[in-house]
């Protein structure tokens, strides 16, 4: 069984390395993987389950051959996958309760769980509301969200990322997704989430982060440069001579994207509530849920 566990651990490490490689902006291709932090959280949670399940099974009366252990592990893993598959819909159902009739909602670019929240509020709860969607630079996936919402019959409008402060007075609430929910209750999400939360907080607008519980990750970032993925150092400058050389007078959108981070960290004090498939949590309650996930 120890050899089997080593094989599982090697597979998990391969997934971690691949997620890390995809999150790094090196190279010319668009290989930044938005869900890399969620992958790391999911792998850690699954490995904890495998270790715990192996120990419990070896001490149980059902312990037998390796095939018995394998069958037990696969059946339990299938249960985890089934729970994960419905986590988004559960989080969306809870999140939709916080959208009021005739309200104006601001969302950050495209997020599958946020789209599910809006669909549930409009189509299941039959609420009427309007949505502002930030464009979501550098890839502009907010435009994808606008098209999907208009197809669903939900009034919406795209706004510039830089216009968030301008339109915040018209907004009743802010909804953001999360690539990872960290131990102190803060979130790691698409770049621009932090500044949206800062503006909303200064104008006393509630900020709701919606995330599935398998995105809870055991890291504790202290600042923007302490994230669990490698991001470019944005405050590095070239020399004046190099900056103003003839070969450097144009800068493409791709070069800007590759020289800037793709995610940022929003501290818990700027979040009103976390809406998850486990229920409604205050940021301070995340550590308790992490203990339950990794211990129970």
Tab-separated table of C-alpha atoms in Angstrom:
chain	number	residue	atom	x	y	z
A	1	UNK	CA	0.000	0.000	0.000
A	2	UNK	CA	2.927	2.335	0.652
A	3	UNK	CA	3.985	2.012	-2.989
A	4	UNK	CA	0.446	2.903	-4.037
A	5	UNK	CA	0.479	5.972	-1.781
A	6	UNK	CA	3.799	7.036	-3.283
A	7	UNK	CA	2.285	6.752	-6.748
A	8	UNK	CA	-0.677	8.886	-5.690
A	9	UNK	CA	1.651	11.484	-4.180
A	10	UNK	CA	3.744	11.617	-7.374
A	11	UNK	CA	0.583	12.128	-9.427
A	12	UNK	CA	-0.521	14.903	-7.077
A	13	UNK	CA	2.878	16.583	-7.323
A	14	UNK	CA	2.693	16.411	-11.109
A	15	UNK	CA	-0.661	18.197	-11.016
A	16	UNK	CA	0.745	20.833	-8.645
A	17	UNK	CA	3.753	21.426	-10.883
A	18	UNK	CA	1.564	21.658	-13.979
A	19	UNK	CA	-0.741	24.161	-12.287
A	20	UNK	CA	2.293	26.208	-11.224
A	21	UNK	CA	3.782	26.077	-14.728
A	22	UNK	CA	0.515	27.234	-16.281
A	23	UNK	CA	0.225	30.096	-13.801
A	24	UNK	CA	3.649	31.459	-14.716
A	25	UNK	CA	3.682	33.998	-17.564
A	26	UNK	CA	6.979	32.880	-19.067
A	27	UNK	CA	6.968	32.325	-22.782
A	28	UNK	CA	4.926	33.829	-25.541
A	29	UNK	CA	1.808	31.700	-25.326
A	30	UNK	CA	-1.267	32.593	-23.319
A	31	UNK	CA	-0.689	29.861	-20.802
A	32	UNK	CA	-1.901	31.523	-17.640
A	33	UNK	CA	-4.347	29.144	-15.993
A	34	UNK	CA	-6.945	31.044	-13.973
A	35	UNK	CA	-7.905	28.087	-11.800
A	36	UNK	CA	-4.359	27.084	-10.775
A	37	UNK	CA	-4.899	28.091	-7.139
A	38	UNK	CA	-8.193	26.183	-7.010
A	39	UNK	CA	-6.395	23.148	-8.461
A	40	UNK	CA	-3.779	23.316	-5.715
A	41	UNK	CA	-6.501	23.583	-3.070
A	42	UNK	CA	-8.397	20.643	-4.544
A	43	UNK	CA	-5.277	18.468	-4.771
A	44	UNK	CA	-4.338	19.200	-1.142
A	45	UNK	CA	-7.843	18.374	0.029
A	46	UNK	CA	-7.947	15.137	-1.965
A	47	UNK	CA	-4.528	14.032	-0.716
A	48	UNK	CA	-5.678	14.659	2.839
A	49	UNK	CA	-8.717	12.501	2.120
A	50	UNK	CA	-6.585	9.702	0.630
A	51	UNK	CA	-4.229	9.674	3.620
A	52	UNK	CA	-7.064	9.738	6.142
A	53	UNK	CA	-9.117	7.137	4.287
A	54	UNK	CA	-6.099	4.809	3.972
A	55	UNK	CA	-5.457	4.963	7.704
A	56	UNK	CA	-9.108	4.435	8.650
A	57	UNK	CA	-9.527	1.556	6.195
A	58	UNK	CA	-6.414	-0.236	7.420
A	59	UNK	CA	-7.821	-0.208	10.970
A	60	UNK	CA	-11.354	-1.235	10.013
A	61	UNK	CA	-12.826	-4.735	10.012
A	62	UNK	CA	-13.331	-4.399	6.238
A	63	UNK	CA	-9.590	-4.198	5.617
A	64	UNK	CA	-8.510	-6.916	3.239
A	65	UNK	CA	-6.658	-7.070	-0.022
A	66	UNK	CA	-5.323	-4.175	-2.060
A	67	UNK	CA	-8.299	-4.524	-4.408
A	68	UNK	CA	-10.667	-3.975	-1.468
A	69	UNK	CA	-8.778	-0.817	-0.534
A	70	UNK	CA	-8.790	0.392	-4.141
A	71	UNK	CA	-12.544	-0.163	-4.472
A	72	UNK	CA	-13.194	1.661	-1.198
A	73	UNK	CA	-10.976	4.590	-2.224
A	74	UNK	CA	-12.606	4.933	-5.649
A	75	UNK	CA	-16.120	4.840	-4.207
A	76	UNK	CA	-15.273	7.527	-1.659
A	77	UNK	CA	-13.534	9.617	-4.329
A	78	UNK	CA	-16.657	9.390	-6.506
A	79	UNK	CA	-18.668	10.800	-3.603
A	80	UNK	CA	-16.268	13.740	-3.324
A	81	UNK	CA	-16.536	14.465	-7.051
A	82	UNK	CA	-20.326	14.312	-6.860
A	83	UNK	CA	-20.344	16.820	-4.003
A	84	UNK	CA	-17.947	19.091	-5.887
A	85	UNK	CA	-20.137	19.011	-9.001
A	86	UNK	CA	-23.135	20.418	-7.106
A	87	UNK	CA	-21.113	22.858	-4.975
A	88	UNK	CA	-21.420	25.668	-7.515
A	89	UNK	CA	-25.207	25.384	-7.712
A	90	UNK	CA	-25.503	25.339	-3.921
A	91	UNK	CA	-23.311	28.432	-3.640
A	92	UNK	CA	-25.347	30.114	-6.398
A	93	UNK	CA	-28.620	29.360	-4.621
A	94	UNK	CA	-27.309	30.939	-1.423
A	95	UNK	CA	-25.764	33.898	-3.235
A	96	UNK	CA	-28.946	34.692	-5.154
A	97	UNK	CA	-30.755	35.341	-1.862
A	98	UNK	CA	-28.658	38.486	-1.410
A	99	UNK	CA	-29.799	40.070	-4.685
A	100	UNK	CA	-32.837	42.282	-4.131
A	101	UNK	CA	-35.561	43.278	-6.564
A	102	UNK	CA	-34.779	46.404	-8.595
A	103	UNK	CA	-31.178	46.435	-7.404
A	104	UNK	CA	-28.038	47.244	-9.365
A	105	UNK	CA	-25.238	44.695	-9.093
A	106	UNK	CA	-21.577	45.101	-10.022
A	107	UNK	CA	-19.639	41.943	-10.911
A	108	UNK	CA	-15.983	41.459	-11.736
A	109	UNK	CA	-15.575	40.178	-15.331
A	110	UNK	CA	-16.569	36.546	-15.996
A	111	UNK	CA	-16.945	34.024	-13.206
A	112	UNK	CA	-18.880	30.781	-13.596
A	113	UNK	CA	-20.161	30.800	-10.044
A	114	UNK	CA	-21.230	34.456	-10.276
A	115	UNK	CA	-23.015	33.763	-13.549
A	116	UNK	CA	-24.844	30.930	-11.792
A	117	UNK	CA	-25.853	33.330	-9.007
A	118	UNK	CA	-27.302	35.803	-11.515
A	119	UNK	CA	-29.105	33.079	-13.487
A	120	UNK	CA	-30.623	31.655	-10.313
A	121	UNK	CA	-31.800	35.056	-9.089
A	122	UNK	CA	-33.372	35.912	-12.456
A	123	UNK	CA	-34.772	32.582	-13.630
A	124	UNK	CA	-35.566	30.727	-10.401
A	125	UNK	CA	-36.327	33.518	-7.951
A	126	UNK	CA	-37.772	35.761	-10.694
A	127	UNK	CA	-36.019	38.886	-9.444
A	128	UNK	CA	-35.571	41.985	-11.542
A	129	UNK	CA	-32.173	43.645	-11.393
A	130	UNK	CA	-29.489	45.245	-13.529
A	131	UNK	CA	-25.850	44.279	-13.791
A	132	UNK	CA	-22.661	46.225	-14.420
A	133	UNK	CA	-19.812	43.989	-15.618
A	134	UNK	CA	-16.202	45.138	-15.591
A	135	UNK	CA	-14.409	44.426	-18.861
A	136	UNK	CA	-11.823	42.231	-17.115
A	137	UNK	CA	-8.537	43.259	-18.674
A	138	UNK	CA	-6.193	41.954	-19.942
A	139	UNK	CA	-8.244	39.189	-21.602
A	140	UNK	CA	-11.533	41.109	-21.601
A	141	UNK	CA	-13.649	38.164	-20.468
A	142	UNK	CA	-16.222	40.583	-19.050
A	143	UNK	CA	-17.501	40.956	-22.622
A	144	UNK	CA	-18.222	37.219	-22.637
A	145	UNK	CA	-20.272	37.669	-19.458
A	146	UNK	CA	-22.245	40.543	-20.973
A	147	UNK	CA	-23.147	38.488	-24.048
A	148	UNK	CA	-24.256	35.543	-21.897
A	149	UNK	CA	-26.366	37.743	-19.616
A	150	UNK	CA	-28.061	39.480	-22.531
A	151	UNK	CA	-28.854	36.104	-24.060
A	152	UNK	CA	-30.470	35.147	-20.748
A	153	UNK	CA	-32.539	38.341	-20.795
A	154	UNK	CA	-30.754	40.010	-17.870
A	155	UNK	CA	-30.192	43.779	-18.362
A	156	UNK	CA	-26.472	44.446	-18.223
A	157	UNK	CA	-23.762	46.781	-19.374
A	158	UNK	CA	-19.989	46.520	-19.673
A	159	UNK	CA	-17.893	49.166	-17.934
A	160	UNK	CA	-14.209	49.979	-18.113
A	161	UNK	CA	-12.095	48.595	-15.293
A	162	UNK	CA	-10.925	52.150	-14.699
A	163	UNK	CA	-14.536	53.389	-14.410
A	164	UNK	CA	-15.357	51.389	-11.271
A	165	UNK	CA	-15.016	54.429	-9.026
A	166	UNK	CA	-17.227	56.460	-11.371
A	167	UNK	CA	-20.177	54.038	-11.357
A	168	UNK	CA	-19.930	52.768	-7.767
A	169	UNK	CA	-22.464	55.320	-6.496
A	170	UNK	CA	-25.065	53.708	-8.758
A	171	UNK	CA	-24.358	50.227	-7.421
A	172	UNK	CA	-26.236	48.549	-4.555
A	173	UNK	CA	-23.895	45.581	-4.066
A	174	UNK	CA	-20.778	43.935	-5.478
A	175	UNK	CA	-20.382	40.234	-6.286
A	176	UNK	CA	-16.992	38.678	-6.979
A	177	UNK	CA	-15.841	35.107	-7.472
A	178	UNK	CA	-12.708	33.597	-5.992
A	179	UNK	CA	-9.961	31.408	-7.357
A	180	UNK	CA	-8.946	30.684	-3.784
A	181	UNK	CA	-10.223	31.465	-0.290
A	182	UNK	CA	-7.276	31.723	2.090
A	183	UNK	CA	-7.046	30.957	5.804
A	184	UNK	CA	-7.721	34.455	7.097
A	185	UNK	CA	-10.918	34.801	5.039
A	186	UNK	CA	-9.415	36.868	2.251
A	187	UNK	CA	-9.647	35.834	-1.385
A	188	UNK	CA	-7.326	35.471	-4.349
A	189	UNK	CA	-9.090	36.373	-7.568
A	190	UNK	CA	-8.727	37.968	-10.977
A	191	UNK	CA	-6.633	41.113	-11.030
A	192	UNK	CA	-8.755	44.164	-10.242
A	193	UNK	CA	-10.849	42.532	-7.506
A	194	UNK	CA	-8.851	44.249	-4.760
A	195	UNK	CA	-9.353	47.749	-6.137
A	196	UNK	CA	-13.096	47.104	-6.624
A	197	UNK	CA	-13.370	46.026	-2.978
A	198	UNK	CA	-11.426	49.103	-1.853
A	199	UNK	CA	-13.749	51.475	-3.723
A	200	UNK	CA	-16.880	49.644	-2.559
A	201	UNK	CA	-15.696	49.676	1.042
A	202	UNK	CA	-15.005	53.415	0.970
A	203	UNK	CA	-18.589	54.028	-0.226
A	204	UNK	CA	-20.156	51.505	2.185
A	205	UNK	CA	-21.274	49.094	-0.521
A	206	UNK	CA	-21.458	45.403	0.482
A	207	UNK	CA	-18.977	43.075	-1.214
A	208	UNK	CA	-20.011	39.421	-1.431
A	209	UNK	CA	-17.467	36.785	-2.436
A	210	UNK	CA	-19.006	33.579	-3.813
A	211	UNK	CA	-16.885	30.422	-3.875
A	212	UNK	CA	-17.121	26.657	-3.704
A	213	UNK	CA	-15.679	25.043	-0.567
A	214	UNK	CA	-13.092	23.062	-2.536
A	215	UNK	CA	-11.391	26.390	-3.254
A	216	UNK	CA	-10.482	26.844	0.394
A	217	UNK	CA	-6.707	26.761	0.452
A	218	UNK	CA	-4.296	26.503	3.384
A	219	UNK	CA	-2.199	29.596	2.739
A	220	UNK	CA	-1.950	32.859	4.643
A	221	UNK	CA	-0.766	35.702	2.381
A	222	UNK	CA	0.435	38.814	4.158
A	223	UNK	CA	0.302	41.125	1.155
A	224	UNK	CA	-0.058	41.241	-2.623
A	225	UNK	CA	3.404	39.741	-3.166
A	226	UNK	CA	2.849	36.730	-0.934
A	227	UNK	CA	0.419	34.787	-3.132
A	228	UNK	CA	0.588	30.987	-3.679
A	229	UNK	CA	1.483	31.390	-7.345
A	230	UNK	CA	4.276	33.097	-9.209
A	231	UNK	CA	3.350	36.496	-10.630
A	232	UNK	CA	5.463	39.124	-12.359
A	233	UNK	CA	7.065	41.807	-10.244
A	234	UNK	CA	5.168	44.857	-11.454
A	235	UNK	CA	7.401	47.440	-9.755
A	236	UNK	CA	10.548	46.630	-11.718
A	237	UNK	CA	11.648	49.362	-14.126
A	238	UNK	CA	14.087	49.336	-17.006
A	239	UNK	CA	16.788	51.944	-17.378
A	240	UNK	CA	15.905	55.296	-18.872
A	241	UNK	CA	18.127	54.720	-21.890
A	242	UNK	CA	16.538	51.351	-22.590
A	243	UNK	CA	13.013	52.636	-21.971
A	244	UNK	CA	13.321	55.382	-24.538
A	245	UNK	CA	15.268	53.503	-27.189
A	246	UNK	CA	13.949	53.371	-30.727
A	247	UNK	CA	13.201	49.669	-30.441
A	248	UNK	CA	10.980	50.169	-27.416
A	249	UNK	CA	8.590	52.885	-28.584
A	250	UNK	CA	5.588	50.537	-28.941
A	251	UNK	CA	4.105	48.111	-26.443
A	252	UNK	CA	1.592	45.428	-27.395
A	253	UNK	CA	-1.382	44.347	-25.267
A	254	UNK	CA	0.187	40.906	-24.925
A	255	UNK	CA	3.423	42.388	-23.566
A	256	UNK	CA	1.458	44.420	-21.017
A	257	UNK	CA	-0.474	41.309	-19.954
A	258	UNK	CA	2.703	39.273	-19.550
A	259	UNK	CA	4.411	41.977	-17.490
A	260	UNK	CA	1.515	42.323	-15.036
A	261	UNK	CA	-0.012	39.938	-12.464
A	262	UNK	CA	-3.167	37.998	-13.357
A	263	UNK	CA	-4.504	37.741	-9.788
A	264	UNK	CA	-4.543	39.864	-6.650
A	265	UNK	CA	-5.288	39.355	-2.976
A	266	UNK	CA	-8.272	40.991	-1.264
A	267	UNK	CA	-7.876	41.096	2.552
A	268	UNK	CA	-10.863	39.951	4.639
A	269	UNK	CA	-11.665	43.408	6.054
A	270	UNK	CA	-12.899	44.470	2.613
A	271	UNK	CA	-15.340	41.549	2.247
A	272	UNK	CA	-18.817	41.651	3.761
A	273	UNK	CA	-19.622	37.931	3.580
A	274	UNK	CA	-18.441	34.734	1.921
A	275	UNK	CA	-21.279	32.847	0.229
A	276	UNK	CA	-20.379	29.171	-0.194
A	277	UNK	CA	-21.983	25.766	-0.591
A	278	UNK	CA	-21.308	25.305	3.144
A	279	UNK	CA	-23.484	28.317	3.917
A	280	UNK	CA	-22.974	31.986	4.645
A	281	UNK	CA	-19.630	32.643	6.335
A	282	UNK	CA	-17.986	35.670	7.810
A	283	UNK	CA	-14.339	35.959	6.736
A	284	UNK	CA	-13.268	35.037	10.271
A	285	UNK	CA	-15.164	31.734	10.008
A	286	UNK	CA	-13.053	30.387	7.130
A	287	UNK	CA	-10.324	28.972	9.372
A	288	UNK	CA	-12.921	26.929	11.277
A	289	UNK	CA	-14.274	25.475	8.033
A	290	UNK	CA	-10.747	24.656	6.870
A	291	UNK	CA	-10.165	22.711	10.069
A	292	UNK	CA	-13.370	20.747	9.471
A	293	UNK	CA	-12.431	20.016	5.863
A	294	UNK	CA	-8.936	18.767	6.615
A	295	UNK	CA	-9.559	17.071	9.956
A	296	UNK	CA	-12.965	15.462	9.631
